[in-house]
């Protein structure tokens, strides 16, 4: 079964735009789980422009499914892993001022750095996923540094899907085969939506988890959060 983890960063962005606590990020996380989500994802950034450190600590105490914390593995992030011990740490190569993730790790170039970080976080009992481009070589690099999973960066897939979905999916199938053969799990995320998710799932049946935020929250403006989560779960069935 492929799990749906809802990224609630955009909920925090909306809250922060006005101040106060509306919408309530913690309540939304609880509701997402109640509506069927099998995980909650956050990506706290140093400037706290959406998810705040305080949110992470509060979410630690209420998330009952899988809590996934994305981020660049600097000293701040690693300390958070020690304090929170989420189900999963997803390591991304974003600089602090990045608007959103736009590339995966070069797991060959940064192998020594990643190996040390992965070892430290895994020692806490936290599963480690490394965000990578759909490249067999980058997946092999993630296997070599001891990652438990890779998260395949799916923006290129989402863009090419609109032109030629068979071409779009090919590098992801190849990368997933390498990951499976290497004994690690497969996640995916970035720009997945109700149009392209089902095809990705059909072609990568061993997909463990998808993390979806922007599109899902945008769809919820029209369909409502509960109905939207059910629509996304429907794409992951069969």
XYZ file of N, CA, C and O in Angstrom, residues 97-187:
364
model
N 17.201 29.983 1.913
C 16.274 30.945 1.322
C 15.465 30.371 0.160
O 14.765 31.111 -0.534
N 15.520 29.080 -0.060
C 14.785 28.475 -1.175
C 13.282 28.581 -0.946
O 12.798 28.418 0.177
N 12.542 28.878 -2.014
C 11.080 28.938 -1.912
C 10.512 27.540 -1.724
O 9.630 27.304 -0.908
N 11.043 26.597 -2.499
C 10.628 25.208 -2.388
C 11.758 24.338 -2.928
O 12.695 24.836 -3.553
N 11.671 23.049 -2.690
C 12.712 22.131 -3.178
C 12.692 22.089 -4.695
O 11.628 21.972 -5.303
N 13.859 22.188 -5.320
C 13.887 22.198 -6.791
C 14.983 21.318 -7.379
O 15.266 21.407 -8.567
N 15.576 20.464 -6.569
C 16.592 19.519 -7.058
C 16.892 18.528 -5.947
O 16.701 18.826 -4.757
N 17.355 17.356 -6.369
C 17.748 16.354 -5.390
C 19.223 16.448 -5.050
O 19.982 17.207 -5.649
N 19.639 15.645 -4.083
C 21.039 15.590 -3.682
C 21.915 14.981 -4.772
O 21.485 14.066 -5.482
N 23.131 15.467 -4.872
C 24.185 14.738 -5.569
C 24.790 13.813 -4.518
O 25.642 14.217 -3.724
N 24.297 12.599 -4.491
C 24.682 11.670 -3.430
C 26.104 11.125 -3.603
O 26.631 10.502 -2.678
N 26.695 11.373 -4.751
C 28.088 10.984 -4.970
C 29.018 12.078 -4.433
O 29.909 11.818 -3.613
N 28.782 13.294 -4.849
C 29.609 14.423 -4.430
C 29.558 14.631 -2.914
O 30.564 14.962 -2.281
N 28.369 14.464 -2.335
C 28.178 14.746 -0.908
C 28.109 13.466 -0.076
O 27.542 13.475 1.026
N 28.723 12.403 -0.572
C 28.600 11.101 0.086
C 29.100 11.117 1.529
O 28.436 10.594 2.431
N 30.262 11.701 1.773
C 30.826 11.691 3.122
C 29.926 12.446 4.101
O 29.661 11.976 5.220
N 29.442 13.611 3.680
C 28.558 14.407 4.522
C 27.274 13.646 4.817
O 26.838 13.541 5.977
N 26.659 13.101 3.789
C 25.402 12.389 3.967
C 25.566 11.139 4.814
O 24.716 10.833 5.656
N 26.664 10.428 4.625
C 26.882 9.191 5.384
C 26.896 9.479 6.883
O 26.270 8.762 7.683
N 27.595 10.528 7.289
C 27.678 10.864 8.716
C 26.321 11.275 9.267
O 25.938 10.876 10.378
N 25.586 12.099 8.498
C 24.266 12.556 8.947
C 23.289 11.393 9.038
O 22.541 11.256 10.015
N 23.290 10.557 8.013
C 22.384 9.405 8.004
C 22.651 8.505 9.203
O 21.713 8.067 9.887
N 23.918 8.254 9.483
C 24.270 7.385 10.601
C 23.788 7.972 11.929
O 23.235 7.260 12.771
N 23.979 9.280 12.113
C 23.566 9.912 13.365
C 22.054 9.858 13.539
O 21.551 9.525 14.622
N 21.304 10.191 12.481
C 19.848 10.208 12.608
C 19.285 8.796 12.771
O 18.375 8.562 13.575
N 19.835 7.841 12.062
C 19.366 6.459 12.199
C 19.624 5.914 13.595
O 18.864 5.069 14.095
N 20.671 6.408 14.242
C 20.982 5.946 15.600
C 19.895 6.344 16.594
O 19.809 5.789 17.689
N 19.046 7.315 16.203
C 17.948 7.762 17.056
C 16.697 6.912 16.853
O 15.680 7.144 17.506
N 16.762 5.953 15.938
C 15.593 5.147 15.611
C 14.684 5.816 14.608
O 13.499 5.466 14.483
N 15.220 6.787 13.869
C 14.454 7.525 12.871
C 14.813 7.025 11.477
O 15.990 6.906 11.141
N 13.808 6.708 10.677
C 14.033 6.301 9.297
C 14.510 7.502 8.483
O 13.987 8.599 8.629
N 15.495 7.285 7.613
C 16.068 8.379 6.834
C 15.803 8.180 5.351
O 16.111 7.142 4.771
N 15.208 9.202 4.740
C 14.967 9.232 3.301
C 15.779 10.378 2.702
O 15.845 11.464 3.280
N 16.392 10.142 1.562
C 17.181 11.170 0.883
C 16.473 11.583 -0.400
O 16.109 10.737 -1.230
N 16.271 12.866 -0.551
C 15.592 13.456 -1.704
C 16.546 13.462 -2.899
O 17.624 14.071 -2.842
N 16.180 12.748 -3.977
C 17.074 12.611 -5.126
C 16.325 12.824 -6.434
O 15.116 12.619 -6.521
N 17.064 13.235 -7.453
C 16.521 13.274 -8.807
C 16.321 11.836 -9.297
O 16.950 10.902 -8.786
N 15.464 11.630 -10.302
C 15.220 10.280 -10.812
C 16.393 9.786 -11.649
O 16.311 9.685 -12.877
N 17.478 9.487 -10.978
C 18.710 9.047 -11.621
C 19.208 7.792 -10.923
O 19.446 7.815 -9.708
N 19.364 6.683 -11.646
C 19.883 5.473 -11.011
C 21.183 5.701 -10.253
O 21.383 5.146 -9.167
N 22.039 6.554 -10.778
C 23.318 6.818 -10.114
C 23.106 7.504 -8.764
O 23.783 7.189 -7.782
N 22.178 8.442 -8.692
C 21.907 9.128 -7.433
C 21.242 8.190 -6.427
O 21.496 8.267 -5.221
N 20.396 7.289 -6.927
C 19.786 6.284 -6.053
C 20.861 5.349 -5.503
O 20.880 5.028 -4.307
N 21.777 4.926 -6.359
C 22.878 4.071 -5.905
C 23.710 4.772 -4.841
O 24.158 4.149 -3.869
N 23.901 6.076 -5.015
C 24.644 6.840 -4.021
C 23.919 6.879 -2.685
O 24.554 6.804 -1.622
N 22.586 6.998 -2.727
C 21.807 7.003 -1.493
C 21.891 5.653 -0.783
O 21.980 5.583 0.451
N 21.869 4.590 -1.561
C 22.032 3.243 -0.986
C 23.389 3.140 -0.306
O 23.509 2.629 0.822
N 24.422 3.651 -0.966
C 25.795 3.528 -0.460
C 26.012 4.261 0.861
O 26.833 3.837 1.676
N 25.282 5.367 1.083
C 25.488 6.112 2.326
C 24.583 5.624 3.455
O 24.615 6.170 4.560
N 23.775 4.607 3.196
C 23.002 3.979 4.259
C 21.581 4.452 4.429
O 20.945 4.159 5.453
N 21.033 5.168 3.449
C 19.648 5.641 3.557
C 18.678 4.463 3.615
O 18.918 3.400 3.039
N 17.576 4.676 4.314
C 16.515 3.668 4.362
C 15.599 3.766 3.150
O 15.027 2.780 2.710
N 15.453 5.010 2.644
C 14.600 5.254 1.487
C 15.190 6.385 0.642
O 16.058 7.129 1.103
N 14.675 6.485 -0.572
C 14.872 7.692 -1.371
C 13.506 8.311 -1.602
O 12.494 7.608 -1.661
N 13.489 9.635 -1.717
C 12.289 10.304 -2.200
C 12.598 10.844 -3.580
O 13.483 11.699 -3.739
N 11.917 10.317 -4.571
C 12.139 10.745 -5.955
C 11.477 12.098 -6.193
O 10.286 12.274 -5.931
N 12.256 13.035 -6.692
C 11.803 14.400 -6.967
C 10.959 14.385 -8.237
O 11.452 14.117 -9.333
N 9.668 14.682 -8.096
C 8.733 14.436 -9.193
C 8.303 15.681 -9.976
O 7.415 15.572 -10.823
N 8.910 16.830 -9.751
C 8.545 17.979 -10.585
C 8.825 17.714 -12.074
O 7.967 18.017 -12.918
N 9.993 17.149 -12.444
C 10.211 16.857 -13.870
C 9.140 15.925 -14.442
O 8.712 16.090 -15.585
N 8.699 14.958 -13.635
C 7.629 14.062 -14.063
C 6.341 14.836 -14.311
O 5.671 14.666 -15.344
N 5.985 15.725 -13.377
C 4.747 16.479 -13.496
C 4.737 17.376 -14.725
O 3.706 17.512 -15.402
N 5.873 17.954 -15.039
C 5.982 18.831 -16.209
C 5.880 18.026 -17.498
O 5.095 18.343 -18.403
N 6.648 16.952 -17.592
C 6.684 16.143 -18.818
C 5.387 15.349 -18.998
O 5.007 15.035 -20.135
N 4.709 15.036 -17.892
C 3.453 14.281 -17.963
C 2.439 14.967 -18.880
O 1.673 14.305 -19.583
N 2.453 16.278 -18.885
C 1.510 17.043 -19.706
C 1.824 16.943 -21.197
O 0.977 17.251 -22.033
N 3.044 16.489 -21.503
C 3.483 16.384 -22.901
C 3.481 14.936 -23.370
O 2.910 14.584 -24.407
N 4.137 14.083 -22.568
C 4.271 12.667 -22.932
C 4.468 11.865 -21.654
O 5.569 11.829 -21.101
N 3.415 11.260 -21.162
C 3.500 10.602 -19.866
C 4.391 9.354 -19.896
O 5.001 9.009 -18.874
N 4.477 8.686 -21.048
C 5.356 7.518 -21.136
C 6.821 7.927 -20.994
O 7.603 7.246 -20.319
N 7.187 9.029 -21.613
C 8.547 9.552 -21.463
C 8.766 10.043 -20.034
O 9.823 9.831 -19.433
N 7.757 10.692 -19.471
C 7.867 11.261 -18.132
C 8.161 10.209 -17.075
O 8.966 10.427 -16.164
N 7.531 9.061 -17.184
C 7.627 8.055 -16.130
C 8.887 7.196 -16.229
O 9.325 6.593 -15.239
N 9.503 7.133 -17.408
C 10.594 6.186 -17.633
C 11.732 6.281 -16.623
O 12.129 5.256 -16.043
N 12.315 7.461 -16.356
C 13.433 7.501 -15.405
C 13.012 7.137 -13.983
O 13.839 6.667 -13.190
N 11.743 7.309 -13.670
C 11.265 6.969 -12.335
C 11.141 5.450 -12.176
O 11.446 4.908 -11.110
N 10.701 4.788 -13.226
C 10.645 3.324 -13.187
C 12.051 2.761 -13.025
O 12.294 1.860 -12.200
N 12.991 3.285 -13.791
C 14.378 2.808 -13.718
C 14.972 3.050 -12.335
O 15.632 2.174 -11.756
N 14.727 4.228 -11.783
C 15.270 4.562 -10.469
C 14.638 3.704 -9.375
O 15.316 3.266 -8.445
N 13.332 3.459 -9.497
C 12.641 2.632 -8.513
C 13.168 1.201 -8.525
O 13.295 0.566 -7.469
N 13.477 0.692 -9.700
C 14.034 -0.669 -9.795
C 15.380 -0.756 -9.083
O 15.666 -1.740 -8.390
N 16.201 0.271 -9.246
C 17.508 0.296 -8.580
C 17.322 0.335 -7.065
O 18.004 -0.373 -6.313
N 16.389 1.169 -6.609
C 16.141 1.272 -5.172
C 15.664 -0.055 -4.599
O 16.156 -0.516 -3.559
N 14.724 -0.677 -5.275
C 14.185 -1.951 -4.792
C 15.267 -3.022 -4.766
O 15.385 -3.776 -3.789
N 16.063 -3.069 -5.820
C 17.149 -4.055 -5.869
C 18.175 -3.813 -4.772
O 18.791 -4.759 -4.264
N 18.331 -2.547 -4.377
C 19.284 -2.198 -3.327
C 18.722 -2.323 -1.928
O 19.426 -2.029 -0.949
N 17.464 -2.719 -1.832
C 16.876 -2.981 -0.527
C 16.391 -1.762 0.228
O 16.229 -1.821 1.453
N 16.144 -0.655 -0.474
C 15.636 0.524 0.211
C 14.249 0.884 -0.311
O 13.862 0.489 -1.412
N 13.511 1.643 0.484
C 12.155 2.018 0.134
C 12.107 3.182 -0.842
O 13.121 3.857 -1.090
N 10.918 3.431 -1.368
C 10.745 4.449 -2.410
C 9.608 5.389 -2.023
O 8.451 4.967 -1.884
N 9.935 6.657 -1.862
C 8.945 7.715 -1.677
C 8.957 8.606 -2.912
O 9.866 8.519 -3.738
